[in-house]
Coordinates of C-alpha atoms in Angstrom, one line a residue:
X123 CA -14.2 -23.0 9.3
X124 CA -17.0 -20.1 9.7
X125 CA -19.6 -22.7 7.5
X126 CA -18.4 -25.7 9.9
X127 CA -19.3 -23.5 12.5
X128 CA -22.7 -22.7 10.9
X129 CA -23.7 -26.1 10.8
X130 CA -23.1 -26.4 14.0
X131 CA -25.7 -23.8 15.1
X132 CA -27.9 -25.2 12.3
X133 CA -27.6 -28.4 14.8
X134 CA -28.6 -27.2 18.2
X135 CA -31.5 -25.1 17.0
X136 CA -32.9 -28.4 15.7
X137 CA -32.3 -30.1 18.6
X138 CA -34.0 -27.6 20.9
X139 CA -36.8 -27.4 19.3
X140 CA -38.5 -30.0 21.6
X141 CA -41.9 -30.8 21.2
X142 CA -43.6 -27.4 19.6
X143 CA -44.5 -29.5 16.1
X144 CA -45.0 -26.1 13.8
X145 CA -42.0 -24.5 14.6
X146 CA -40.0 -28.4 14.1
X147 CA -41.9 -28.1 10.4
X148 CA -41.4 -25.1 9.5
X149 CA -37.5 -25.4 10.5
X150 CA -37.9 -28.9 8.1
X151 CA -40.3 -26.8 6.0
X152 CA -37.0 -23.7 4.8
X153 CA -34.0 -26.4 5.3
X154 CA -35.0 -28.4 2.3
X155 CA -36.4 -25.7 0.6
X156 CA -32.9 -23.7 0.9
X157 CA -31.7 -26.9 -0.4
X158 CA -29.8 -27.3 2.9
X159 CA -31.2 -31.0 3.7
X160 CA -28.5 -33.0 3.0
X161 CA -26.4 -31.5 6.0
X162 CA -30.1 -32.6 8.3
X163 CA -30.7 -36.5 7.3
X164 CA -30.2 -37.0 11.0
X165 CA -32.1 -34.5 12.1
X166 CA -34.7 -34.6 10.0
X167 CA -35.8 -38.3 10.4
X168 CA -35.5 -37.8 14.5
X169 CA -38.7 -34.9 14.4
X170 CA -40.2 -36.7 11.8
X171 CA -40.3 -40.7 13.0
X172 CA -42.0 -38.7 16.2
X173 CA -44.5 -36.7 14.0
X174 CA -46.0 -40.0 12.4
X175 CA -46.5 -41.2 15.7
X176 CA -48.7 -37.8 16.1
X177 CA -50.7 -37.9 13.0
X178 CA -51.3 -42.0 13.7
X179 CA -52.5 -41.1 17.3
X180 CA -53.4 -37.7 18.8
X181 CA -55.8 -35.8 17.0
X182 CA -55.1 -32.1 17.8
X183 CA -52.2 -31.9 15.8
X184 CA -54.6 -31.1 13.4
X185 CA -56.4 -28.0 14.3
X186 CA -54.3 -25.7 12.8
X187 CA -54.8 -26.0 8.6
X188 CA -51.7 -24.8 8.0
X189 CA -49.5 -27.3 10.7
X190 CA -52.1 -30.1 9.5
X191 CA -50.9 -30.1 5.4
X192 CA -47.1 -28.7 6.2
X193 CA -46.9 -32.3 8.2
X194 CA -48.8 -34.3 5.6
X195 CA -46.2 -33.3 2.7
X196 CA -43.5 -33.1 4.7
X197 CA -43.8 -37.2 6.2
X198 CA -45.5 -38.1 2.3
X199 CA -42.3 -36.7 0.5
X200 CA -40.6 -38.4 2.6
X201 CA -42.1 -41.7 2.2
X202 CA -43.9 -41.9 5.6
X203 CA -47.8 -42.8 4.6
X204 CA -50.0 -41.3 6.5
X205 CA -53.8 -41.7 5.3
X206 CA -55.6 -38.4 3.4
X207 CA -58.3 -39.4 5.7
X208 CA -56.9 -36.6 8.9
X209 CA -58.2 -34.2 5.8
X210 CA -62.2 -35.7 6.2
X211 CA -62.8 -33.6 9.1
X212 CA -62.5 -30.0 7.1
X213 CA -65.6 -31.5 5.6
X214 CA -69.3 -29.9 6.8
X215 CA -72.1 -32.1 7.2
X216 CA -72.9 -31.9 3.6
X217 CA -69.9 -33.1 2.6
X218 CA -68.5 -30.1 1.0
X219 CA -65.3 -28.4 2.2
X220 CA -65.9 -26.2 5.1
X221 CA -66.0 -22.6 3.6
X222 CA -64.3 -21.2 6.2
X223 CA -62.0 -22.8 5.2
X224 CA -61.3 -19.5 2.6
X225 CA -60.5 -17.0 4.5
X226 CA -56.8 -18.8 5.2
X227 CA -54.2 -17.9 2.4
X228 CA -51.9 -19.6 4.4
X229 CA -54.0 -22.2 5.7
X230 CA -55.1 -22.6 1.4
X231 CA -51.4 -22.5 0.1
X232 CA -50.3 -25.5 2.3
X233 CA -53.5 -27.8 1.1
X234 CA -52.2 -26.8 -2.5
X235 CA -48.7 -28.0 -1.6
X236 CA -50.1 -31.1 0.2
X237 CA -52.3 -31.6 -2.7
X238 CA -49.3 -32.3 -4.5
X239 CA -49.2 -35.8 -3.0
X240 CA -51.8 -37.9 -4.2
X241 CA -52.0 -41.2 -5.0
X242 CA -54.9 -42.7 -7.0
X243 CA -57.9 -43.4 -5.2
X244 CA -57.1 -40.1 -2.2
X245 CA -60.5 -38.1 -3.6
X246 CA -60.2 -35.8 -0.5
X247 CA -56.7 -34.8 -2.3
X248 CA -58.2 -33.8 -5.6
X249 CA -60.5 -31.6 -3.7
X250 CA -58.8 -30.0 -1.7
X251 CA -56.3 -29.5 -4.8
X252 CA -59.1 -28.0 -6.5
X253 CA -60.8 -26.3 -3.7
X254 CA -57.7 -24.8 -2.9
X255 CA -56.3 -23.7 -6.1
X256 CA -60.0 -21.9 -6.8
X257 CA -59.3 -19.9 -4.2
X258 CA -55.9 -18.9 -4.6
X259 CA -56.1 -18.0 -7.9
X260 CA -59.0 -15.6 -7.1
X261 CA -57.7 -14.1 -4.8
X262 CA -54.1 -13.4 -6.6
X263 CA -56.7 -11.8 -9.0
X264 CA -57.7 -9.3 -6.4
X265 CA -53.8 -8.8 -5.3
X266 CA -50.7 -7.3 -6.2
X267 CA -48.3 -7.3 -2.9
X268 CA -45.5 -9.5 -1.9
X269 CA -47.8 -11.7 -0.9
X270 CA -49.2 -12.3 -4.0
X271 CA -45.9 -13.5 -5.5
X272 CA -45.9 -15.5 -3.2
X273 CA -49.1 -17.4 -3.5
X274 CA -48.4 -17.3 -7.1
X275 CA -45.3 -18.7 -6.8
X276 CA -47.2 -21.6 -4.8
X277 CA -49.7 -22.4 -8.2
X278 CA -47.0 -22.3 -10.6
X279 CA -44.1 -24.0 -8.8
X280 CA -45.0 -26.6 -5.9
X281 CA -42.6 -27.3 -4.2
X282 CA -43.4 -31.8 -4.6
X283 CA -42.2 -30.9 -7.9
X284 CA -39.8 -28.1 -8.9
X285 CA -36.3 -28.5 -7.0
X286 CA -35.2 -27.2 -4.6
X287 CA -32.5 -26.8 -5.8
X288 CA -33.6 -24.1 -8.8
X289 CA -36.0 -22.6 -6.6
X290 CA -33.6 -21.3 -3.4
X291 CA -33.0 -18.6 -4.1
X292 CA -36.2 -17.5 -4.6
X293 CA -36.9 -18.7 -1.7
X294 CA -34.1 -17.6 0.2
X295 CA -35.4 -13.5 -0.9
X296 CA -38.9 -14.1 0.9
X297 CA -38.0 -15.9 4.1
X298 CA -38.0 -13.5 6.7
X299 CA -39.4 -14.0 10.1
X300 CA -38.6 -12.8 13.6
X301 CA -37.3 -16.4 14.8
X302 CA -34.2 -16.0 15.7
X303 CA -32.9 -19.9 13.7
X304 CA -34.2 -17.8 10.7
X305 CA -31.0 -15.4 10.0
X306 CA -28.7 -19.4 10.8
X307 CA -30.3 -20.8 8.3
X308 CA -30.1 -18.0 5.9
X309 CA -26.8 -17.8 6.6
X310 CA -25.7 -21.3 5.9
X311 CA -27.8 -21.5 3.0
X312 CA -25.9 -18.2 1.4
X313 CA -22.2 -19.8 2.6
X314 CA -23.4 -23.2 1.4
X315 CA -24.9 -22.0 -2.0
X316 CA -21.4 -20.4 -3.1
X317 CA -19.1 -23.5 -1.6
X318 CA -21.0 -25.9 -3.9
X319 CA -21.0 -23.1 -7.2
X320 CA -16.9 -23.9 -7.2
X321 CA -17.9 -28.4 -7.0
X322 CA -20.4 -27.2 -10.4
X323 CA -17.3 -25.3 -12.0
X324 CA -14.9 -28.4 -11.3
X325 CA -17.3 -31.0 -12.5
X326 CA -18.0 -28.8 -15.7
X327 CA -14.1 -28.6 -16.5
X328 CA -14.4 -32.1 -16.1
X329 CA -17.0 -32.9 -18.4
X330 CA -15.6 -30.4 -21.2
X331 CA -12.6 -31.6 -21.3
X332 CA -14.1 -35.5 -21.4
X333 CA -16.5 -34.3 -24.2
X334 CA -13.5 -32.7 -25.9
X335 CA -11.1 -36.0 -25.6
X336 CA -13.8 -38.7 -26.3
X337 CA -14.2 -37.0 -29.9
X338 CA -17.4 -37.2 -30.8
X339 CA -18.1 -33.7 -31.2
X340 CA -16.0 -33.8 -34.1
X341 CA -16.1 -37.3 -35.9
X342 CA -20.3 -36.6 -36.4
X343 CA -20.9 -33.4 -36.9
X344 CA -24.4 -33.6 -37.5
X345 CA -25.4 -35.0 -34.2
X346 CA -25.7 -32.6 -30.7
X347 CA -22.9 -30.7 -28.8
X348 CA -24.2 -30.0 -25.5
X349 CA -22.5 -31.0 -23.2
X350 CA -23.0 -28.9 -20.5
X351 CA -27.2 -28.8 -21.2
X352 CA -26.1 -32.5 -20.9
X353 CA -25.0 -31.9 -17.2
X354 CA -28.0 -30.4 -15.9
X355 CA -29.6 -33.2 -16.0
X356 CA -27.3 -35.0 -13.1
X357 CA -26.4 -31.9 -11.4
X358 CA -30.3 -31.2 -10.8
X359 CA -31.4 -34.8 -10.2
X360 CA -27.8 -35.7 -7.7
X361 CA -28.2 -32.3 -5.6
X362 CA -26.1 -33.7 -2.9
X363 CA -22.1 -31.8 -3.8
X364 CA -20.4 -35.4 -1.8
X365 CA -22.0 -37.0 -5.3
X366 CA -19.8 -35.1 -7.5
X367 CA -18.3 -38.2 -9.4
X368 CA -21.7 -39.5 -9.9
X369 CA -23.6 -36.5 -11.3
X370 CA -19.3 -36.4 -13.9
X371 CA -20.2 -40.8 -14.5
X372 CA -24.3 -40.1 -15.1
X373 CA -23.7 -37.1 -18.4
X374 CA -21.1 -39.1 -19.9
X375 CA -24.6 -42.2 -20.6
X376 CA -26.8 -39.2 -21.0
X377 CA -24.7 -37.5 -23.7
X378 CA -25.1 -41.4 -25.5
X379 CA -28.6 -41.3 -25.4
X380 CA -28.7 -37.8 -27.5
X381 CA -26.4 -38.2 -29.9
X382 CA -27.3 -42.2 -30.7
X383 CA -31.1 -41.0 -30.6
X384 CA -29.2 -37.8 -33.4
X385 CA -28.5 -40.7 -35.4
X386 CA -31.8 -43.6 -35.0
X387 CA -33.1 -39.8 -35.8
X388 CA -31.6 -37.5 -38.5
X389 CA -28.5 -39.5 -39.8
X390 CA -29.4 -43.4 -40.6
X391 CA -30.5 -45.3 -43.2
X392 CA -33.2 -47.4 -41.9
X393 CA -30.4 -50.9 -43.0
X394 CA -27.6 -48.9 -41.1
X395 CA -30.4 -48.6 -38.0
X396 CA -30.5 -52.4 -37.8
X397 CA -27.2 -53.3 -38.2
X398 CA -26.1 -50.6 -34.9
X399 CA -28.8 -52.3 -33.0
X400 CA -28.2 -55.6 -34.1
X401 CA -24.3 -54.9 -33.1
X402 CA -25.9 -53.9 -29.8
X403 CA -27.6 -56.1 -28.7
X404 CA -25.4 -59.0 -29.3
X405 CA -22.0 -56.6 -28.7
X406 CA -19.8 -58.0 -30.0
X407 CA -17.1 -57.7 -32.6
X408 CA -17.9 -59.6 -35.3
X409 CA -21.2 -57.1 -35.5
X410 CA -19.1 -54.4 -34.7
X411 CA -17.1 -55.0 -38.1
X412 CA -20.1 -54.4 -40.4
X413 CA -20.9 -50.9 -39.6
X414 CA -19.9 -47.9 -41.1
X415 CA -17.1 -45.9 -39.8
X416 CA -19.6 -42.6 -37.9
X417 CA -21.0 -45.8 -36.1
X418 CA -18.6 -47.6 -35.7
X419 CA -16.6 -44.3 -34.0
X420 CA -20.2 -44.2 -31.6
X421 CA -20.3 -47.9 -30.6
X422 CA -16.5 -48.0 -29.4
X423 CA -17.7 -44.2 -26.9
X424 CA -20.2 -46.5 -26.1
X425 CA -18.6 -49.3 -25.2
X426 CA -15.3 -47.4 -23.6
X427 CA -18.6 -45.4 -21.6
X428 CA -19.6 -48.9 -20.0
X429 CA -16.7 -50.9 -19.2
X430 CA -15.3 -47.8 -17.7
X431 CA -19.0 -47.6 -15.5
X432 CA -19.0 -51.2 -14.9
X433 CA -15.7 -51.2 -13.7
X434 CA -16.2 -47.8 -11.4
X435 CA -18.9 -49.6 -10.3
X436 CA -16.8 -53.2 -9.7
X437 CA -14.6 -51.5 -7.5
X438 CA -16.7 -49.0 -5.5
X439 CA -19.6 -51.5 -4.4
X440 CA -18.5 -55.0 -5.6
X441 CA -21.5 -56.1 -8.7
X442 CA -20.2 -55.9 -11.8
X443 CA -23.5 -54.3 -13.7
X444 CA -22.1 -54.6 -17.2
X445 CA -24.6 -57.1 -18.2
X446 CA -27.6 -54.8 -16.5
X447 CA -25.9 -51.4 -18.8
X448 CA -25.6 -53.7 -21.8
X449 CA -29.3 -54.8 -21.8
X450 CA -31.3 -51.8 -21.1
X451 CA -28.8 -50.1 -24.7
X452 CA -30.2 -52.9 -26.2
X453 CA -33.5 -52.5 -24.9
X454 CA -33.2 -48.2 -25.4
X455 CA -31.8 -49.2 -29.5
X456 CA -35.0 -51.5 -29.9
X457 CA -37.1 -49.1 -29.8
X458 CA -35.3 -46.5 -31.6
X459 CA -35.5 -48.7 -34.2
X460 CA -39.7 -49.3 -33.7
X461 CA -39.7 -45.5 -33.8
X462 CA -37.9 -45.8 -37.3
X463 CA -39.7 -48.3 -38.8
X464 CA -42.3 -47.1 -38.1
X465 CA -41.2 -43.4 -39.6
X466 CA -40.6 -45.2 -42.5
X467 CA -42.7 -47.0 -43.5
X468 CA -45.7 -44.1 -43.2
X469 CA -47.0 -45.7 -39.9
X470 CA -49.1 -44.0 -37.1
X471 CA -49.2 -46.5 -34.6
X472 CA -51.7 -46.5 -32.3
X473 CA -51.5 -43.8 -29.0
X474 CA -51.5 -46.2 -26.3
X475 CA -48.7 -48.2 -28.5
X476 CA -46.9 -45.6 -29.7
X477 CA -46.4 -45.0 -25.5
X478 CA -45.6 -47.9 -24.3
X479 CA -42.8 -48.3 -26.9
X480 CA -41.6 -44.0 -26.1
X481 CA -40.9 -44.7 -22.7
X482 CA -38.0 -46.5 -23.5
X483 CA -37.3 -44.4 -26.5
X484 CA -37.3 -41.7 -23.5
X485 CA -33.6 -42.7 -22.8
X486 CA -35.0 -42.9 -18.6
X487 CA -34.6 -46.5 -18.5
X488 CA -31.3 -46.1 -19.4
X489 CA -30.4 -43.5 -17.3
X490 CA -31.8 -44.5 -14.8
X491 CA -29.8 -48.2 -14.6
X492 CA -26.6 -45.9 -14.4
X493 CA -27.8 -43.6 -11.6
X494 CA -29.1 -47.3 -9.6
X495 CA -25.2 -48.7 -9.9
X496 CA -23.7 -45.6 -9.1
X497 CA -25.3 -44.1 -5.7
X498 CA -24.6 -47.8 -4.6
X499 CA -27.4 -48.6 -2.7
X500 CA -29.2 -51.9 -2.1
X501 CA -27.6 -53.2 -5.4
X502 CA -29.1 -57.4 -4.5
X503 CA -29.5 -59.4 -7.4
X504 CA -33.1 -58.8 -6.0
X505 CA -33.4 -55.0 -6.7
X506 CA -31.2 -56.0 -9.6
X507 CA -33.2 -58.3 -11.2
X508 CA -35.8 -55.0 -10.8
X509 CA -34.1 -52.4 -12.2
X510 CA -33.5 -54.5 -15.3
X511 CA -37.5 -55.2 -15.5
X512 CA -38.0 -51.8 -16.2
X513 CA -40.1 -51.0 -12.7
X514 CA -43.2 -48.4 -12.0
X515 CA -40.9 -45.8 -10.2
X516 CA -38.6 -45.9 -13.6
X517 CA -42.0 -46.4 -16.1
X518 CA -43.6 -43.3 -14.5
X519 CA -40.9 -41.1 -15.2
X520 CA -40.3 -41.6 -18.1
X521 CA -44.2 -41.5 -19.1
X522 CA -43.8 -38.0 -17.4
X523 CA -40.9 -37.3 -19.9
X524 CA -42.3 -39.5 -23.3
X525 CA -45.4 -36.9 -22.5
X526 CA -43.9 -33.9 -21.9
X527 CA -41.6 -33.9 -24.0
X528 CA -44.1 -34.6 -26.9
X529 CA -46.3 -31.5 -25.4
X530 CA -43.2 -29.0 -27.2
X531 CA -43.9 -26.7 -29.6
X532 CA -40.8 -26.6 -31.2
X533 CA -38.5 -29.3 -31.7
X534 CA -35.0 -29.2 -29.5
X535 CA -32.4 -26.6 -30.8
X536 CA -30.2 -28.5 -33.9
X537 CA -32.9 -31.0 -34.3
X538 CA -34.9 -31.6 -37.0
X539 CA -35.7 -35.2 -37.2
X540 CA -39.0 -37.4 -36.7
X541 CA -39.7 -38.9 -34.3
X542 CA -43.3 -39.2 -33.7
X543 CA -45.5 -38.3 -31.1
X544 CA -48.4 -38.8 -28.6
X545 CA -50.1 -36.2 -30.1
X546 CA -50.4 -37.1 -33.3
X547 CA -51.3 -40.9 -32.8
X548 CA -53.8 -39.6 -30.4
X549 CA -55.5 -37.0 -32.5
X550 CA -55.6 -39.3 -35.7
X551 CA -56.8 -42.6 -33.2
X552 CA -60.0 -40.0 -32.4
X553 CA -60.5 -37.8 -35.1
X554 CA -62.6 -34.6 -35.0
X555 CA -60.4 -34.7 -31.7
X556 CA -58.7 -30.7 -31.5
X557 CA -55.2 -29.9 -30.7
X558 CA -56.3 -27.7 -27.4
X559 CA -57.9 -31.2 -26.2
X560 CA -55.4 -33.5 -27.3
X561 CA -53.2 -31.3 -24.8
X562 CA -55.3 -31.5 -22.3
X563 CA -56.0 -35.3 -22.1
X564 CA -51.3 -35.8 -22.3
X565 CA -52.0 -32.5 -19.1
X566 CA -54.6 -35.0 -17.5
X567 CA -51.8 -38.4 -18.4
X568 CA -48.9 -36.6 -16.7
X569 CA -51.2 -35.8 -13.5
X570 CA -52.6 -39.1 -13.1
X571 CA -49.0 -40.3 -13.5
X572 CA -47.6 -38.4 -10.8
X573 CA -49.9 -39.9 -8.4
X574 CA -48.3 -43.0 -9.5
X575 CA -44.8 -41.7 -9.1
X576 CA -45.9 -40.6 -5.7
X577 CA -47.7 -43.8 -4.2
X578 CA -44.0 -45.7 -5.7
X579 CA -41.8 -43.5 -3.4
X580 CA -43.4 -44.1 -0.2
X581 CA -42.0 -47.2 2.3
X582 CA -42.7 -49.8 1.6
X583 CA -40.3 -49.8 -1.4
X584 CA -37.3 -52.1 -2.3
X585 CA -35.3 -48.9 -3.2
X586 CA -33.1 -46.7 -1.2
X587 CA -34.0 -43.3 -0.9
X588 CA -31.3 -41.6 -2.7
X589 CA -32.9 -43.3 -5.5
X590 CA -36.1 -42.2 -4.9
X591 CA -35.6 -38.7 -5.0
X592 CA -33.4 -38.9 -7.8
X593 CA -36.0 -40.1 -9.9
X594 CA -38.2 -38.0 -8.5
X595 CA -35.8 -35.1 -9.9
X596 CA -35.9 -36.6 -13.2
X597 CA -39.2 -36.0 -13.3
X598 CA -39.8 -32.3 -11.6
X599 CA -37.0 -31.3 -14.1
X600 CA -38.6 -32.8 -17.5
X601 CA -40.8 -29.6 -17.7
X602 CA -37.2 -26.8 -17.8
X603 CA -36.2 -29.1 -20.3
X604 CA -39.0 -29.6 -22.5
X605 CA -39.3 -26.2 -22.0
X606 CA -38.9 -24.2 -26.0
X607 CA -38.7 -20.3 -26.5
X608 CA -39.9 -19.5 -30.0
X609 CA -36.0 -19.1 -30.7
X610 CA -35.5 -23.5 -29.8
X611 CA -34.2 -22.0 -26.3
X612 CA -34.5 -22.8 -22.6
X613 CA -35.0 -20.1 -21.3
X614 CA -35.8 -21.2 -17.8
X615 CA -33.1 -23.4 -17.2
X616 CA -30.7 -20.9 -19.1
X617 CA -30.9 -18.7 -16.4
X618 CA -31.1 -21.7 -13.8
X619 CA -27.5 -23.2 -15.2
X620 CA -26.1 -19.0 -15.4
X621 CA -28.0 -18.0 -11.5
X622 CA -26.4 -22.2 -9.8
X623 CA -22.8 -21.7 -11.5
X624 CA -21.7 -18.2 -12.2
X625 CA -23.8 -16.0 -10.1
X626 CA -22.3 -15.7 -6.6
X627 CA -25.0 -14.5 -3.3
X628 CA -23.8 -11.8 -1.5
X629 CA -24.0 -12.5 2.4

């Protein structure tokens, strides 16, 4: 009852904000950073629609640097197209960004955050991103207080490329203000955090039981056995507490991606892998009979999960996704087999050839196809065909994951397989390239791929907001999932998991 009461208080605050654009933007930004925006989609939409009209017609809202940058970012994040030309009047007569802006630290932070929404061809956003990051980094070296920590957080974790769910506690500790609404928002966020924590604990219990009953850890001792780590993907990607069932169901195909990857990467012979790939492509009893026992166990689990999810989607949304799911698994196994053949032959492919196959073998397409159907929005014949065909919104996320994975200095815990690396292919193709230059090239490619992903999330696009935001969340989760330390652990991910699932927030 307290939670419901606090929700209504925040609703009324949002409705009463009136024509004060900056205050409305600050409220929306705070709600999103606290990870409680799923309660207020309607109210946020009303404010942003009004702002979008104002942005396109009134020039005086561009006088305040922070307001301009924040408004641009919030609109772009919600899929509204706003021209980057709104930043052109930050330049002087010589076409350079005005020096006087360098004294506005809050404005520079806003500009840096806005530049993360850049799409290809937006030179002005590239410029303001470089301009703001250089000045903020320089400012930080001369200051050592709470503002400097906030600036460091902005540079290291810009909102658009971070997971609000994982940053919310940090934001909460810095979220202070004299406005009355700040305390109301803080109180709701604390209550919400503890309510959601109990939901995640129940989901983890469900998945632990499912994984134990499935029996793969017992039967396939060579494969990874990390169901709670795999659950972190859906937990991060689908933050809305009402999507509990979808999070639990999505963990199941994610688990199978890891298990099948280990079969190809660390255990199966090339002949066995060829038979397994054929069985997944045909999905027939006769093909499965040819497999060794450990592969039969894996295929039976895959078949059971695919049937179960297909039945659930059909019952909930009236469409049977079986054909799409089977096709996605076949594509994944085909890509895994290509890599297995390269390794068996001692062949190092060209970097582009490796990456083209690597975006498929990343497993992102399989997972996002499942997610598209589990979310259940916009399951039309046209959209199903688009999803089946590996659209840009999915391939961009897959490319980001593949490249981040290959940047990793250490492999996953318990995995010593042979699956190649983009860096290895790139350096062989360009003799004399240092590892530092190769890594810079990969980081640049990731940055360019983010621009494509940003573009795909702008309206109009064929997908629901829930799907596009989930795709963005996968890309945001990637650095956390692949930043291994020297002990083959993920300290940052482990810290977030402990914070979200085990620790309470005191009122």
